[in-house]
Amino acid sequence: MHRTIPRPSLLLAAAALLAAAAASAQTPAARADSVRVLRAARLTGEIRLDGRLDEAAWSAAEPATGFTESYPNPRAPARNPTEARVLYDDAALYVGVRMYDHPDSIAAQLARRDAAGIYSDWVHLMVDSYHDRRTAFRFSANPRGVQRDVFHFDDGNEDPGWDAVWEVATRVDSLGWTAEYRIPFSQLRFGPQAAGVERVWGVGIQRDIARREERTSWSPWTREDGGFVSRFGELRGLVGVRAPRRLEVQPYSVARLTRAPGDRGNPFYAPNDASASLGADVRYGLPSGLTLTAAVNPDFGQVEVDPAVVNLSAFETFFEERRPFFVEGSDIFRFGHPTASYNNYGYTPPFYSRRIGRPPQRGLGALGPVYSDIPAQTTIAAAAKLSGKTRGGWSVGVLDALTAEETARWIGKDGREQDAAVEPLTNYFVGRVRRDLRGGRTVLGGMATAVNRRLGDPALEGLLRRSAHLAGVDWEHSWGNRTWNLNGFVEGSRIAGERGVITAAQNSSARYFGRPDAAHLSVDTTRTSLSGYAGALALAKTGGRHWIGSATFQTTSPGYEVNDIGFQTRADTRALSTFLQYRENQAGRRFRSYNLYGYTNHAWNFGGDRIFEGYNLGGGVQLASFWGINAGAGYNPEFQSDRLTRGGPLSAIAAQGYASLGIRSDSRRRYIVGTNLFYREDTSGEYDRSVGVSLEMRPSSNLLLRLEPSITWEMDTDQFIRSVSDPLATTTLGRRYVFADLERTTVAMNTRLNWTFTPRLSLQLFAQPFITSADFERYKEFLEPGRYRFAVYGRDRGTIREEDGRFVVDPDGTGPAASFTFGNAFGQRDFVLRSLRGNAVLRWEYRPGSALFLVWQQDRSGTEDSGRFDFGRDAGALFRESPSHVFLIKATYWIGR
């Protein structure tokens, strides 16, 4: 048994790394004349939103001029002048922006609303209506009238899921182009103000010129500055603007038809499964500046399918949240992440919204059904959310959702139809609060979550936890003009349930309390609760012309558990992570920018075993030709794994090295090509090799096609198969641990087509052909704790033979050890998996805030018992698989002001 105690030299190295960064750092330039000020003028007369800016009120308003480059030449005067003016009345903010340019040079790609990454000029208007110097509402427009709205939080992060109802008109003329905004005050967030007192908001105005990949800003900001919203100027002159009474109602209707192949002898099977529903989302603005959002018979479906994956590990696959109710405002519920750390040892979100409405957790296999009808998702009966920020600097987020009890129908061998509970009535609660101090340079916060289930069925009582709770505090403190940052968090968790449920939690893949050689862990089968804690502390240098870096310490106790409402893959860790980067953002003759970096990660469990160690170097450069190159390399010396044997003794992990290379051509061209190469190999012969290519084509200004083919070759020398109890296996502490060599080939090609007819009408197509083969070879037995040694059955020890589709292993041949079998489960025998998933979405925003969706989803999949990859065979067979189809029509109508 091998133990490695954390060495003080690693902590000293981390401290020295940051000390070197601090010593070499150049102090960012002080803000010129502190804060720039723009005065808004009260609107007299009317504004016709047509992009012409020819009303007399515009010429009477004070212009914002003097834009400077953010990149590629930081702080240089803008080469193309920009003027912005602000007007207001009792209901809305009006902003007119004139961008001087040659009309033939303006990039104007047409795309759907909220599109990102298109080749286009843009203007960005950002309003910090809380004036907290940490949050802002961004309204972006391009010359074709494409709209994009984003919420900025934590002085630099972005939430693209935020949506608002606002209008903009753009126009290209002989002087360049213009944007004319109308932003209702109801779409901003601010509290009450005494009558006659001037409001002061933060404001930022930026302009992107695509052909030069250039950004200019009215209030100076560069990539070298710490913070983003805190660099805004001030918008003054707003007098008599009352906090609006915000009431928005968005009813919806959905009609759905599912056509899928199935067994026509199954009484639960319907070739055409049709359904319809009605509901509404309601938003009400409270006087304090908070917003209450409620959902009546909510529709929490997502229009884009999840990608196909094959997961042979012991850990769950993470999928992104796409449902609008949970995506919008999700930033405020973010907790448990070192906010200013450039490198850390993983993130365990205590709130993972896809737990709400998840598939039912109880299967019916133990009942032996001949036919069954299990709901695909748990019904969300109701949900409500309170979010926003008060004038006193308190950020508040409260979410509560109730999911209904779900039952499944099944028919046994006796032909009798029965019901079985598969998911209990459950309430999910998340509460979050933060308080800004020192003008947003210091932030204190807290979070609490709770899951409570009504477990009435004995089968559910023995499967699910009765309750799960978490509470924590976090903090962030910046100084030196927000160049330095110290942040962290501490949180505690507790789950409760029947003895068997808590015993299962102790033995889950996140902790493995039953590991036979873990002196610091033990299983207590009498427990009815389990508690733990997690925390982190990070010190970071986030600003400066050249040097940035961070050092982060994290800890997660063995009993910490948040998977009822969060996403957690493991506990029992302590980790130290470091990062140091040198960057040059000033464009030169050969390079527009470049950076070089290095980072390290070191981790131990609470028993002192060194469970990870890694060293990495890399860098990136953008050439004067606008081509980009990124490269990296890393090395992991041998370390110990307390997860490889899945509850068994420690195993060594072979030393390995890896390298990556990415190249992307000039993004200003109609055709953009990129490639990503990755190579990894360890001393046991295990390897990963992958080649990915991206091709982006813009044959016209309203059509965008992206193709991303990739191929991966993998050889795993430690694919876990199963473990078998055997008292004769004394070396491995009473069990035999069976592994195999696994050779895999995977081909995929993500394909996206965006066809935009107008900024309000678009068609999106997505398809993912996916083929993977798995060839299991050399089934073998783990030999010695703390080492990476195996004996191959039939060659080094024992015998192995195939019988009736299963493998029969006698681990010691003619010896006394008992034989065992395996091979009837996915991930234990050779297989080929083929999948084709895709969808088409026609979206029409027929009036501001209201939309009609026509959706078609298709899914084809199939497997065969062969580990041999044959692209020609499998590609053809993929289109011969029986498809399932979902047709959906959804209409929403926004009622507000």
CSV table of N, CA and C in Angstrom, one decimal, residues 91 435 449 479 548 615 640 688 810 887:
chain,number,residue,atom,x,y,z
A,91,ALA,N,-41.2,56.3,-20.4
A,91,ALA,CA,-41.3,54.8,-20.6
A,91,ALA,C,-40.1,54.1,-21.1
A,435,ARG,N,-24.2,40.2,-1.1
A,435,ARG,CA,-24.2,41.6,-0.7
A,435,ARG,C,-23.0,42.3,-1.2
A,449,THR,N,-29.9,25.0,-0.4
A,449,THR,CA,-30.7,24.2,-1.2
A,449,THR,C,-31.4,23.2,-0.4
A,479,TRP,N,-8.7,44.3,-5.0
A,479,TRP,CA,-8.0,45.5,-4.7
A,479,TRP,C,-7.0,45.8,-5.8
A,548,ILE,N,-0.5,37.5,-15.6
A,548,ILE,CA,-1.7,37.1,-14.8
A,548,ILE,C,-1.4,35.7,-14.2
A,615,TYR,N,1.5,18.5,-15.0
A,615,TYR,CA,2.2,19.7,-15.3
A,615,TYR,C,2.0,20.0,-16.8
A,640,GLN,N,-1.6,7.5,-7.7
A,640,GLN,CA,-2.5,6.5,-7.3
A,640,GLN,C,-3.9,6.8,-7.6
A,688,ASP,N,-4.6,7.8,-26.7
A,688,ASP,CA,-5.7,8.5,-27.4
A,688,ASP,C,-5.2,9.3,-28.5
A,810,ASP,N,-12.2,-19.3,-15.1
A,810,ASP,CA,-11.7,-20.0,-14.0
A,810,ASP,C,-10.4,-19.3,-13.6
A,887,PHE,N,-42.8,15.8,-34.0
A,887,PHE,CA,-43.2,17.0,-34.6
A,887,PHE,C,-43.9,17.9,-33.6
